[in-house]
XYZ file of C-alpha atoms in Angstrom:
633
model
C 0.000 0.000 0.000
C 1.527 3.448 -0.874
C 1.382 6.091 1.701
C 0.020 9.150 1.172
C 2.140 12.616 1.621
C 1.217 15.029 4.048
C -0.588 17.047 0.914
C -2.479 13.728 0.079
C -3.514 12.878 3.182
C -4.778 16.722 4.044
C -6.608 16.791 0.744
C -8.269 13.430 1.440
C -9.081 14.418 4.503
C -10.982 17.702 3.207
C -12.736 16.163 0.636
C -14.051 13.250 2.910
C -15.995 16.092 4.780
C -17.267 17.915 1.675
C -19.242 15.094 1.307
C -21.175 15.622 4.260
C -22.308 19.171 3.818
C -24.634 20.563 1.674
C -23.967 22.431 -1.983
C -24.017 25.583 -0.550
C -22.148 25.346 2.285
C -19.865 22.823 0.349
C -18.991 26.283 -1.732
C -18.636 28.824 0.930
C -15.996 26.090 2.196
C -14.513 25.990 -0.930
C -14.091 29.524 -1.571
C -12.446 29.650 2.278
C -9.677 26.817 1.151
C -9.235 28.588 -1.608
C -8.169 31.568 -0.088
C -6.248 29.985 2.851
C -3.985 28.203 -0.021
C -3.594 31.363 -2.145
C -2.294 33.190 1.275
C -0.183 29.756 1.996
C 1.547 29.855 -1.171
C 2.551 33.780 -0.856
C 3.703 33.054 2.820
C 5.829 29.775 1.278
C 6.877 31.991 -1.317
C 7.755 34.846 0.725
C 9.498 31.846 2.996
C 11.708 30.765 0.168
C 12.840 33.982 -0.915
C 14.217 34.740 2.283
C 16.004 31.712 2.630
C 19.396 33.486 3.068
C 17.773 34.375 6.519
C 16.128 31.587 8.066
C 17.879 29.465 10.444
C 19.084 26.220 9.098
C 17.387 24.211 11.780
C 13.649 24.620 10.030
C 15.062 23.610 6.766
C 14.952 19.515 5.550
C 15.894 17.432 2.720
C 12.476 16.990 1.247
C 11.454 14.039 3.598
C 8.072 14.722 5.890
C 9.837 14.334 9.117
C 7.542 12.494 11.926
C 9.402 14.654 14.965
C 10.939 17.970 15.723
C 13.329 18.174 18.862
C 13.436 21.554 20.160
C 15.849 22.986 22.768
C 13.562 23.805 26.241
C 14.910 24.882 29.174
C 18.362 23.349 28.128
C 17.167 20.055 26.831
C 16.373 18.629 24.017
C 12.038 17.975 23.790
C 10.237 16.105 21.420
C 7.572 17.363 19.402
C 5.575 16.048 16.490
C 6.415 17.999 13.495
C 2.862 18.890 12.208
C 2.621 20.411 15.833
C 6.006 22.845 15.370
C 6.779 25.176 13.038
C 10.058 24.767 13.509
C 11.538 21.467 12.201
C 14.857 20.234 13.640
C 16.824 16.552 13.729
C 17.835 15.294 17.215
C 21.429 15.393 15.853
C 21.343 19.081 15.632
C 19.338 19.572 18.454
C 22.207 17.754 20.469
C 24.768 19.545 19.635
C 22.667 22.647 19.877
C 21.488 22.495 23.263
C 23.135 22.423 26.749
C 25.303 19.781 26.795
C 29.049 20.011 24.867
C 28.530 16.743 23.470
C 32.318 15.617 23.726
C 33.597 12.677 24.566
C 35.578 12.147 26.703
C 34.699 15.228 27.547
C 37.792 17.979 27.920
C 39.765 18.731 30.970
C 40.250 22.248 30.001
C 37.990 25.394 29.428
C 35.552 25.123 26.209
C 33.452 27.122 24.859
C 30.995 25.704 22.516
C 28.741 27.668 20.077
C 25.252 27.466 19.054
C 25.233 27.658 15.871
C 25.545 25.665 12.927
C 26.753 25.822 9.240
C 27.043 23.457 6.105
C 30.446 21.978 4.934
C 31.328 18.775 2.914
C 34.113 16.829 3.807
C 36.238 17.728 0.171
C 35.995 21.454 1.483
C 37.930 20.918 4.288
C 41.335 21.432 3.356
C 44.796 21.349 5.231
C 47.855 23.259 6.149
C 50.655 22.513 8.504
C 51.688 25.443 9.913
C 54.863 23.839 12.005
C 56.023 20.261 12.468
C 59.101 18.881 13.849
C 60.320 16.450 11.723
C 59.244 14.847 8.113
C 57.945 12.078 9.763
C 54.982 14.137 12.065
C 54.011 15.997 8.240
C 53.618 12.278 7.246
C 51.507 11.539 10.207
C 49.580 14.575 10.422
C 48.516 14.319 6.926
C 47.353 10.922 7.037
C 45.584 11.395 10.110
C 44.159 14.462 8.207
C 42.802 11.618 5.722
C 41.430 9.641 7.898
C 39.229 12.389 9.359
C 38.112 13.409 6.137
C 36.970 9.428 5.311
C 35.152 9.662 8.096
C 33.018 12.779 6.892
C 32.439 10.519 3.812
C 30.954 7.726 5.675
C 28.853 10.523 6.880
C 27.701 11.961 3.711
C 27.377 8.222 1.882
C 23.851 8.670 0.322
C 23.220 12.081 1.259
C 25.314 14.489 -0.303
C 24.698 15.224 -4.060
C 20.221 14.933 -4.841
C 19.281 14.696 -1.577
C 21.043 17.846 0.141
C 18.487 20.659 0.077
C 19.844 23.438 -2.079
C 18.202 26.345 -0.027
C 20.567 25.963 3.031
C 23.157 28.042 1.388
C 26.375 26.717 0.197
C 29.000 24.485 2.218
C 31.403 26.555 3.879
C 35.117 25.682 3.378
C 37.274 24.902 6.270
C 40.829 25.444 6.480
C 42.547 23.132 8.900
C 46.231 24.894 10.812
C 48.158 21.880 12.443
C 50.980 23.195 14.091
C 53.326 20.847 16.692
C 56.161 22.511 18.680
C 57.844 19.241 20.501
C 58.617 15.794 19.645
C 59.933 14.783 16.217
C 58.863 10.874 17.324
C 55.374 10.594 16.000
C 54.983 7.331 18.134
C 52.614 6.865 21.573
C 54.963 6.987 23.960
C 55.326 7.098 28.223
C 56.107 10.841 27.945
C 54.011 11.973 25.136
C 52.725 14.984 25.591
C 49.171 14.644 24.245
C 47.442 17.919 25.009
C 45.793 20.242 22.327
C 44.401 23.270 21.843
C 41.737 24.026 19.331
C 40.226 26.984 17.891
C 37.242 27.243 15.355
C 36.469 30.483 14.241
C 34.831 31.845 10.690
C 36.963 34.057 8.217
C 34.578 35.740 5.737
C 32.492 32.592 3.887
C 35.320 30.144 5.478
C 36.189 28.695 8.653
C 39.749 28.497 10.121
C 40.614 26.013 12.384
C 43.758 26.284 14.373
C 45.137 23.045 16.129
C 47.847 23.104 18.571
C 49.875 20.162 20.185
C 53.255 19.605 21.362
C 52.952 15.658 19.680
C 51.390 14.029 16.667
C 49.573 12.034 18.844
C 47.961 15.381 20.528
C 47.155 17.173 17.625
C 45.869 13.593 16.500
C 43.294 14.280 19.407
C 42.456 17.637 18.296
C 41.545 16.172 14.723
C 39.302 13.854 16.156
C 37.816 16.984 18.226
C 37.049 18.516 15.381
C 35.383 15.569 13.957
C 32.929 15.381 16.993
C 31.875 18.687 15.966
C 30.970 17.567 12.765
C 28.249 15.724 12.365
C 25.190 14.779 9.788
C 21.911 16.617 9.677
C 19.381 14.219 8.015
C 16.870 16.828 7.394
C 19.155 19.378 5.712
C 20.903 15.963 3.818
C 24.551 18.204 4.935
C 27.299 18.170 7.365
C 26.967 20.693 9.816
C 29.730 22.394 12.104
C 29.803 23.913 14.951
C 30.291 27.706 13.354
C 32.748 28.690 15.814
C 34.635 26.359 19.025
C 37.659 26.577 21.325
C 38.679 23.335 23.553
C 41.829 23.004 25.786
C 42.427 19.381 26.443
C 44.664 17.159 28.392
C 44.622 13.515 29.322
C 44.460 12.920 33.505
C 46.427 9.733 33.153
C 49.184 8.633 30.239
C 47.856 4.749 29.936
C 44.767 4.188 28.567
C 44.177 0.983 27.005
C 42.103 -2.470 26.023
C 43.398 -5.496 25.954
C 42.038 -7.535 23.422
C 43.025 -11.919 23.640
C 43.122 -13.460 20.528
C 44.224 -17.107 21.947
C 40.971 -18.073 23.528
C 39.485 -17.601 20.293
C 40.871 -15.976 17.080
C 39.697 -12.967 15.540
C 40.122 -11.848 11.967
C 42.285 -8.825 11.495
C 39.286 -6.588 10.205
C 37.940 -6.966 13.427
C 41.331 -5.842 15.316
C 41.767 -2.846 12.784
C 37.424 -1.844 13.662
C 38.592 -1.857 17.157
C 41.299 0.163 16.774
C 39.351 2.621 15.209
C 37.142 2.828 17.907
C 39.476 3.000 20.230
C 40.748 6.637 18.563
C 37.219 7.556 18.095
C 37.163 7.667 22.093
C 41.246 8.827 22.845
C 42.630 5.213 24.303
C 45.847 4.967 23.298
C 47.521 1.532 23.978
C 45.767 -1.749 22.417
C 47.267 -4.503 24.596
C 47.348 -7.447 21.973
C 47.374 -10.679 24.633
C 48.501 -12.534 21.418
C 48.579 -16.115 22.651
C 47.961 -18.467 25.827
C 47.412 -21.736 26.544
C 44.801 -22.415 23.815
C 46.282 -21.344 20.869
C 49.339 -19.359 19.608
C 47.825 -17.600 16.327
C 51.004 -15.619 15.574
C 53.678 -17.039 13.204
C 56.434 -15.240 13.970
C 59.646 -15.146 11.426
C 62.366 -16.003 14.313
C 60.582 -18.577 15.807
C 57.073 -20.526 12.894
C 57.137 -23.353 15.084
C 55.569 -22.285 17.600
C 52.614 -21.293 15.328
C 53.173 -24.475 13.561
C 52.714 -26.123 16.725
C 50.161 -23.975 18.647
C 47.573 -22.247 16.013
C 44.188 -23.649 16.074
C 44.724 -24.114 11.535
C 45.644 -22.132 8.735
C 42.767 -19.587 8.807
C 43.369 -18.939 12.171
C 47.412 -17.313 11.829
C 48.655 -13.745 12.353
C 51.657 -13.088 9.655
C 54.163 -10.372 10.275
C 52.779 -8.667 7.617
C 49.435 -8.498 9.198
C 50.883 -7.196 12.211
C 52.409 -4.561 10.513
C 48.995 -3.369 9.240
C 47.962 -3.750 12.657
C 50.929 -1.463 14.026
C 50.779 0.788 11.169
C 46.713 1.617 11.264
C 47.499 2.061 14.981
C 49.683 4.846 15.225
C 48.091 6.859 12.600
C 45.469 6.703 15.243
C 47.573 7.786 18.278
C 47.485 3.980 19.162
C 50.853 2.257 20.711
C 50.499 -1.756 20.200
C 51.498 -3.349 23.220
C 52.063 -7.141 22.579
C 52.300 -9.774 25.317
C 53.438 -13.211 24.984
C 52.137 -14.407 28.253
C 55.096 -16.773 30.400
C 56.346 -18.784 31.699
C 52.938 -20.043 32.548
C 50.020 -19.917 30.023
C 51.642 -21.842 27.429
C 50.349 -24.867 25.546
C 51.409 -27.330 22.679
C 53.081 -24.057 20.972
C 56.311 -25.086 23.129
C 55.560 -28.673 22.849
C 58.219 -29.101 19.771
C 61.921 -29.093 21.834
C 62.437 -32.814 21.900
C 62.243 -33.458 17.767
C 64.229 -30.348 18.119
C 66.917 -31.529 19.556
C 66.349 -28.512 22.296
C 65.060 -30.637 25.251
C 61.526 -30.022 26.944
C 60.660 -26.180 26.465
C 57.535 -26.642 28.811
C 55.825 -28.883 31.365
C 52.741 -30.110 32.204
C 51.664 -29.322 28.494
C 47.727 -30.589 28.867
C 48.380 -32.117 31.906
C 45.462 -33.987 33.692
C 43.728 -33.565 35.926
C 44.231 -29.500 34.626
C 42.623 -28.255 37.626
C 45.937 -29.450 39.560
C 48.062 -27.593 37.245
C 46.230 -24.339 35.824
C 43.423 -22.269 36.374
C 41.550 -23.184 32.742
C 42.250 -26.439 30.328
C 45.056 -26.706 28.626
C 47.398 -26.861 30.939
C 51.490 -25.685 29.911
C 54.194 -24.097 31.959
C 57.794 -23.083 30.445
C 60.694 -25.010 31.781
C 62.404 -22.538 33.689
C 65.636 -24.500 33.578
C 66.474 -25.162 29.516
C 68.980 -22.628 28.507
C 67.467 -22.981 25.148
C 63.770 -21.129 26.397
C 66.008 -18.171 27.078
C 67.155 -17.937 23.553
C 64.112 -18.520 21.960
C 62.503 -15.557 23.815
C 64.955 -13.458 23.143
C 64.202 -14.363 19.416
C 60.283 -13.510 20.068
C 61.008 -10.279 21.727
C 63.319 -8.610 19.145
C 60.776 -9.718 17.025
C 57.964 -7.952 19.090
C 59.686 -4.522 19.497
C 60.673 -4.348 15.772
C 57.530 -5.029 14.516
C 55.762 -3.072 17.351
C 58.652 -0.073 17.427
C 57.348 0.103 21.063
C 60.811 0.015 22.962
C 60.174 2.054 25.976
C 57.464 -0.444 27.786
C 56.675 -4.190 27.267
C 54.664 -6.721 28.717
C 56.073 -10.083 30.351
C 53.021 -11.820 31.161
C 53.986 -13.689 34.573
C 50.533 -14.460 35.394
C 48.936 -17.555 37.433
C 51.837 -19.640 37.674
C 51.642 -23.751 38.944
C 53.505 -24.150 41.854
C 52.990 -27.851 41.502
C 53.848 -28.485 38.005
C 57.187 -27.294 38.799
C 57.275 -28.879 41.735
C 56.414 -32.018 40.074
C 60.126 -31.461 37.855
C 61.870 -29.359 40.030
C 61.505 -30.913 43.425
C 64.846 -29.633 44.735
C 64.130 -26.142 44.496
C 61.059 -23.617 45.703
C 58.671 -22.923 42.875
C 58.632 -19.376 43.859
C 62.645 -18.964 43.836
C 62.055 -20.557 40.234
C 59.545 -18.081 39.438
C 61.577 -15.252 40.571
C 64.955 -16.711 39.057
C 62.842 -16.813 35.379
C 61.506 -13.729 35.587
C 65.076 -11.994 35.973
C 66.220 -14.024 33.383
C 63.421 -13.221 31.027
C 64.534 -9.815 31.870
C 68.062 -10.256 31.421
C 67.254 -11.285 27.614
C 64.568 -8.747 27.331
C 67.511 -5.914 27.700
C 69.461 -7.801 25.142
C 66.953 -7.966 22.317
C 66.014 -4.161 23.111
C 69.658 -3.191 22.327
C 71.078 -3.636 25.647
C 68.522 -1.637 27.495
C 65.918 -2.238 29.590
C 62.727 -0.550 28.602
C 61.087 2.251 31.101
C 58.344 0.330 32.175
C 58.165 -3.542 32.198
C 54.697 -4.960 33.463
C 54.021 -7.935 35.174
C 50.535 -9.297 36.105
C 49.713 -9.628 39.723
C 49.769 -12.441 40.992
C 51.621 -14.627 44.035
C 54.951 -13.012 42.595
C 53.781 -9.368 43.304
C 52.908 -10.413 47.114
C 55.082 -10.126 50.176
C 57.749 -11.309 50.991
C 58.442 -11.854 47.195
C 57.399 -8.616 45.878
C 59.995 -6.762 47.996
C 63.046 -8.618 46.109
C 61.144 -6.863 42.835
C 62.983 -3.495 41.775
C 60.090 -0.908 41.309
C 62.378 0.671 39.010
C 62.739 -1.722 36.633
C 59.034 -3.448 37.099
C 55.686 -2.094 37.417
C 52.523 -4.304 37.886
C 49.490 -4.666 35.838
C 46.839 -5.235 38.821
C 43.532 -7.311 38.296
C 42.802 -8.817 41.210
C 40.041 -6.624 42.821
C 40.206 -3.207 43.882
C 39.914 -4.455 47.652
C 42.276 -6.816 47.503
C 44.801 -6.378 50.099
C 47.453 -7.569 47.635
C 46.134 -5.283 44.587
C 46.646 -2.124 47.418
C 50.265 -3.224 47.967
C 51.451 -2.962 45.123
C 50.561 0.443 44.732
C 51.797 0.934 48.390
C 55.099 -0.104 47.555
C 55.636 2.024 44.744
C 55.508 0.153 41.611
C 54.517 2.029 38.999
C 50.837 0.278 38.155
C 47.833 -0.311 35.300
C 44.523 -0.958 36.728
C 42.980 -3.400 35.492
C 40.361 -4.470 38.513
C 38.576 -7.687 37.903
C 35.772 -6.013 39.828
C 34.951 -3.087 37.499
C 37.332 -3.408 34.658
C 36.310 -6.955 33.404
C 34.224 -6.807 29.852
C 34.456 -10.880 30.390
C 32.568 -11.167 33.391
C 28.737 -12.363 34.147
C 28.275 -14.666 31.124
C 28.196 -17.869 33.431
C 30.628 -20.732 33.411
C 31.730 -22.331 30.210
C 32.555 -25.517 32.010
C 30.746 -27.547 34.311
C 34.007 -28.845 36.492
C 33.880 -25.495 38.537
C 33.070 -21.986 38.153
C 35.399 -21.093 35.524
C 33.778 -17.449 35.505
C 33.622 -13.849 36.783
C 30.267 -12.239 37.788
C 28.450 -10.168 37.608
C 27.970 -8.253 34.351
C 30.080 -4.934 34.560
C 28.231 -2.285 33.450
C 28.798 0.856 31.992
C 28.010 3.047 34.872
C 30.124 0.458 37.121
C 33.154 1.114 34.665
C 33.042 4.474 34.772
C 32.103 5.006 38.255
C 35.493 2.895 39.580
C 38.333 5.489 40.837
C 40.499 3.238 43.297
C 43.131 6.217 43.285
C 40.301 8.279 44.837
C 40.260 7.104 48.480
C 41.220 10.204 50.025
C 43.706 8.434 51.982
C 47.942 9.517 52.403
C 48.927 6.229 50.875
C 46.793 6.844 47.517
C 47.485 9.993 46.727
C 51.259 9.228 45.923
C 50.085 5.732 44.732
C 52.075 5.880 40.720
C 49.088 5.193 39.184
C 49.969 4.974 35.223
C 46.478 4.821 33.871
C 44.178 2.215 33.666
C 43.126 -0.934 30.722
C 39.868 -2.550 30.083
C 40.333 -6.200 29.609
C 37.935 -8.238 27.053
C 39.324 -12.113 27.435
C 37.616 -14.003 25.242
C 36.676 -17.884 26.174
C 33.148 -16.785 25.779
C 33.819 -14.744 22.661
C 34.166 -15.188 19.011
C 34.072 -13.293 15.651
C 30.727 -11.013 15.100
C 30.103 -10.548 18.713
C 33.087 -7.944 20.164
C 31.884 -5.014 18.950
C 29.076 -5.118 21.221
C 30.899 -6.796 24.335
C 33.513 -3.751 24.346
C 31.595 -0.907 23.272
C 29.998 1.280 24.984
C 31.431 0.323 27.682
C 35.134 0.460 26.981
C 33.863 4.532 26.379
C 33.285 4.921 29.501
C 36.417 3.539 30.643
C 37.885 6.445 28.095
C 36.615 9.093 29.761
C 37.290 8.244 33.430
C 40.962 7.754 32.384
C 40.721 10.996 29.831
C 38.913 13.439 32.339
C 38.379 11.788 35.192
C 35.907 14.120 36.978
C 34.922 13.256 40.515
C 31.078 12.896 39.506
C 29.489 9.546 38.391
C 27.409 8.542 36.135
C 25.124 11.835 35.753
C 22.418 12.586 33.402
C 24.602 14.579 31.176
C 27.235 11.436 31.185
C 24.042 9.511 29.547
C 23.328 11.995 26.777
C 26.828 12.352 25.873
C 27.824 8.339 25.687
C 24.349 7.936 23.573
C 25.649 10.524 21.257
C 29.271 8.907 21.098
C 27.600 5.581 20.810
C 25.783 7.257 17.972
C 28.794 7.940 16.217
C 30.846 4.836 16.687
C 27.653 2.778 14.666
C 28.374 5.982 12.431
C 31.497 4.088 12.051
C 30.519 0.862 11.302
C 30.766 -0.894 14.950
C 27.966 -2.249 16.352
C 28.107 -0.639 19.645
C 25.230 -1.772 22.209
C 22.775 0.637 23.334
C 22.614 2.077 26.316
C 18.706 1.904 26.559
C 15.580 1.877 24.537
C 15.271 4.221 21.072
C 12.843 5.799 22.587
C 14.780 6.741 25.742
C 17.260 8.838 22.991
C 14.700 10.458 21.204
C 13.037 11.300 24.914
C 16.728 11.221 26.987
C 14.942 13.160 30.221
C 12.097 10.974 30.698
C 14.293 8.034 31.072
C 16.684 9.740 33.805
């Protein structure tokens, strides 16, 4: 059945009741339409020739809109449009309204207008005004590319016969990058990532002036300016804010997700979509936990047996090259990769080749049963802490991981959940702690080696037994710092902050994207719980106790962690996102207040825009609850 227009409908409607009334009345009535359309066509007329003047919010693309959102007492209302003469999107009215509509919203002072004009992404131009080296030009202008893509995902289907004509023509936009520090465009500990931005029109044009003392800042200030872009689907245009000025700083210099690919393998489209998303919300570090236990999907070019040996099949393999990709499409993005080849426990049948090898046994207890005796999850696998030749071949794997990577200055050992028995099983001579602390300086010793003879500025270790007293006191806090998960009140999670050592938080109890999906064995729990949600991650602030101890606790930042035994291809976009957003911000801003109304509008509009995208971010609530945000808070 075809559905009428408004005109159709209006006319049906009139002639239904002409019917019904008798020839003379049916041509006073007449004669009364007639008038009220002659005077409706001079006001339309009058209307259209004074299009120059009317504000672009009550203009759209030639679509009969079924709402209006209007700005009322700083909030966006809805309205049904044949009730309102004034016709606006709930995109514009967003960024319109009250609310700055930034995320993660700035730490600095911004001022916002409210006001709105066209542009199209191939009228944005750009111009670097000062760089530092050849190498930040590179990066700037390819980061300058990637914003602009972004406006044409936008504009796909809208720009061109559906963009209404009458709302004036797209402004041009001149983009000034200038950076004044670093010549290293990589993410690194002491990159400085503020920015400053200024939007301002110049005549018919807009300038916009972006300010860093890093790539990676003015990186931020690109992506800024792309929040302040966005698509009005009545006008069928990108609209910008007409003028803006933001001065931005991140609280904490780690900001990450750690992604495992072992559990289950994903392809590297989804790692790249991830990526993105991470930039779209200013994390910087995507902690790769390459391979455990399960599988070991990387085939690296030092060492293809252990791919050979511990990859779940063909389909399921990481080549250099794709890692490359991986690294590359990161740092355009202001995006270290941090890659961790979990030891000496956490190993599998990847190690299980040293005998044919002539090498000796590289691990123990490789699927050892009964596995709850020897590991937390099945397969079981522990190095051999003992073979010279495990030594070597991690040497091997780490030159290989900071070449590929170029991330030199911090690096990620694993250490995690270690089997006292299994080594005790082989080694009953000797502790299985003085083992565990004997391997871990000798995975450091050949850690300095294959980084040229020095040790990076910040090697992690998970918590775990090892980061407890009394052996966490024969740990250098200079040379190690301490991924924590266990939860926030832990006494052992607290101690390691206590003591110094420089720390990411990763807090099973807030931090977990894995947890409340029940067990995936029926032996034992084998799960987390409950569901961690997005007010719960962005609520968490351990370092905010208000206590002596925390407020010199060296508190590096903070990762989300998405492990994956529960988790396969198709289904991470919506396990990370939103929620990994609102892990973003506390790290980005973190402002003492929770999870307030404003927090809610914001995340639905950056939510909005990362399905703009491509990923399938969850909701937050209902449709309905965005197109009425108030009556749901």
């Amino acid at each position: 059945m075809k559905m009428m227009s408004w005109g159709d409908a209006l006319w049906l409607g009139l002639t239904a009741r002409f019917a019904r009334v008798g020839r003379l009345r049916r041509a006073v009535l007449m004669l009364a339409a007639a008038a009220c359309t002659a005077a409706a066509v001079l006001y339309w007329k009058q209307q259209t020739d004074d299009s120059a003047n009317r504000p672009l919010h009550s203009m759209y693309s030639g679509i009969e809109p079924q709402w209006s959102w209007l700005c009322q007492h700083d909030r966006c209302e809805r309205y049904q449009a044949s009730d309102t003469t004034t016709l606006q999107s709930l995109q514009t009215c967003n960024m319109l309204c009250a609310s700055t509509q930034l995320w993660p919203q700035p730490t600095g002072p911004v001022s916002l207008a409210s006001a709105a004009v066209p542009v199209r992404s191939d009228r944005f131009s750009l111009k670097v005004i000062a760089s530092p080296s050849r190498d930040v030009t590179k990066h700037i202008n390819e980061a300058f590319i990637v914003m602009q893509n972004h406006m044409r995902t936008l504009e796909h289907g809208v720009v061109g016969e559906n963009r209404r004509s009458d709302i004036g023509p797209p402004r041009d936009v001149l983009v000034k990058v200038s950076v004044n520090g670093s010549g290293d465009p990589r993410m690194r500990l002491d990159t400085n990532e503020s920015y400053k931005l200024a939007l301002r029109p110049s005549g018919n044009s807009l300038v916009v002036d972006i300010t860093a003392h890093s790539f990676c800042g003015a990186r931020h200030g690109l992506e800024t300016l792309l929040q302040v872009t966005w698509l009005d689907p009545y006008a069928g245009s990108l609209l910008i804010l007409e003028a803006a000025t933001v001065v931005d700083a991140p609280r904490f210099p780690y900001r990450g997700l750690l992604l495992d690919t072992a559990r289950n393998f994903f392809p590297v489209s989804e790692l790249l979509r991830t990526i993105d998303a991470m930039a779209a919300n200013k994390l910087n570090t995507f902690h790769w936990h390459v391979s455990d236990s399960q599988s070991f999907p990387w085939k690296l070019d030092s060492a293809p047996q252990l791919a050979q040996h511990g990859a779940y099949g063909p389909g399921a393999v990481y080549t250099s090259d794709d890692v490359r990709t991986i690294v590359k499409y990161a740092r355009i993005r202001g995006i270290r990769v941090l890659m961790e080849i979990d030891t000496p426990a956490h190993v599998g049948r990847a190690f299980g080749w040293g005998p044919e090898a002539g090498l000796g046994h590289l691990a123990h207890c490789i699927e050892a049963e009964p596995w709850s005796s020897y590991c937390g999850e099945p397969p079981c696998g522990q190095l051999n802490p003992r073979n010279p030749h495990i030594y070597d071949l991690l040497e091997h794997v780490y030159r290989e991981i900071i070449q590929l990577t170029e991330v030199d200055d911090i690096f990620h050992l694993g250490g995690d959940e270690v089997s006292e028995q299994c080594w005790a099983k082989h080694f009953n001579d000797t502790d299985p702690m003085d083992l565990w602390m004997e391997f871990t300086r000798q995975a450091m010793h050949v850690l300095e080696r294959a980084n040229g003879g020095k040790a990076p500025e910040l090697t992690l270790l998970w918590s775990s037994r090892l980061t407890r007293s009394p052996y966490l006191e024969r740990l250098d806090p200079k040379r190690f710092g301490v991924q924590v998960w266990g939860a926030s009140q832990w006494p052992e999670s607290r101690a390691v902050l206590d003591a110094g050592f420089r720390s990411v938080i990763s807090h099973v109890d807030a931090w977990y994207l894995d947890c409340g999906f029940g067990s995936w064995r029926d032996s034992s729990d084998g799960h987390c719980g409950p569901y961690r949600s997005w007010q719960q991650v962005y609520e968490h602030r351990p370092w905010a106790t208000e206590t002596p101890e925390s407020a010199a606790w060296p508190v590096e930042g903070g990762a989300a962690c998405q492990w994956t035994e529960q988790l396969g291809p198709g289904g991470l976009d919506a396990r990370v996102w939103p929620r990994t957003a609102a892990l973003a911000e506390r790290l980005w801003a973190d402002r003492a207040e929770g999870a307030t109304a404003d927090v809610y509008l914001r995340l639905d509009t950056q939510r909005a825009r990362l399905v703009a995208r491509g990923v399938r971010a969850a909701p937050l609530w209902p449709r309905w609850c965005s197109h009425n945000p108030h009556a749901c808070l």
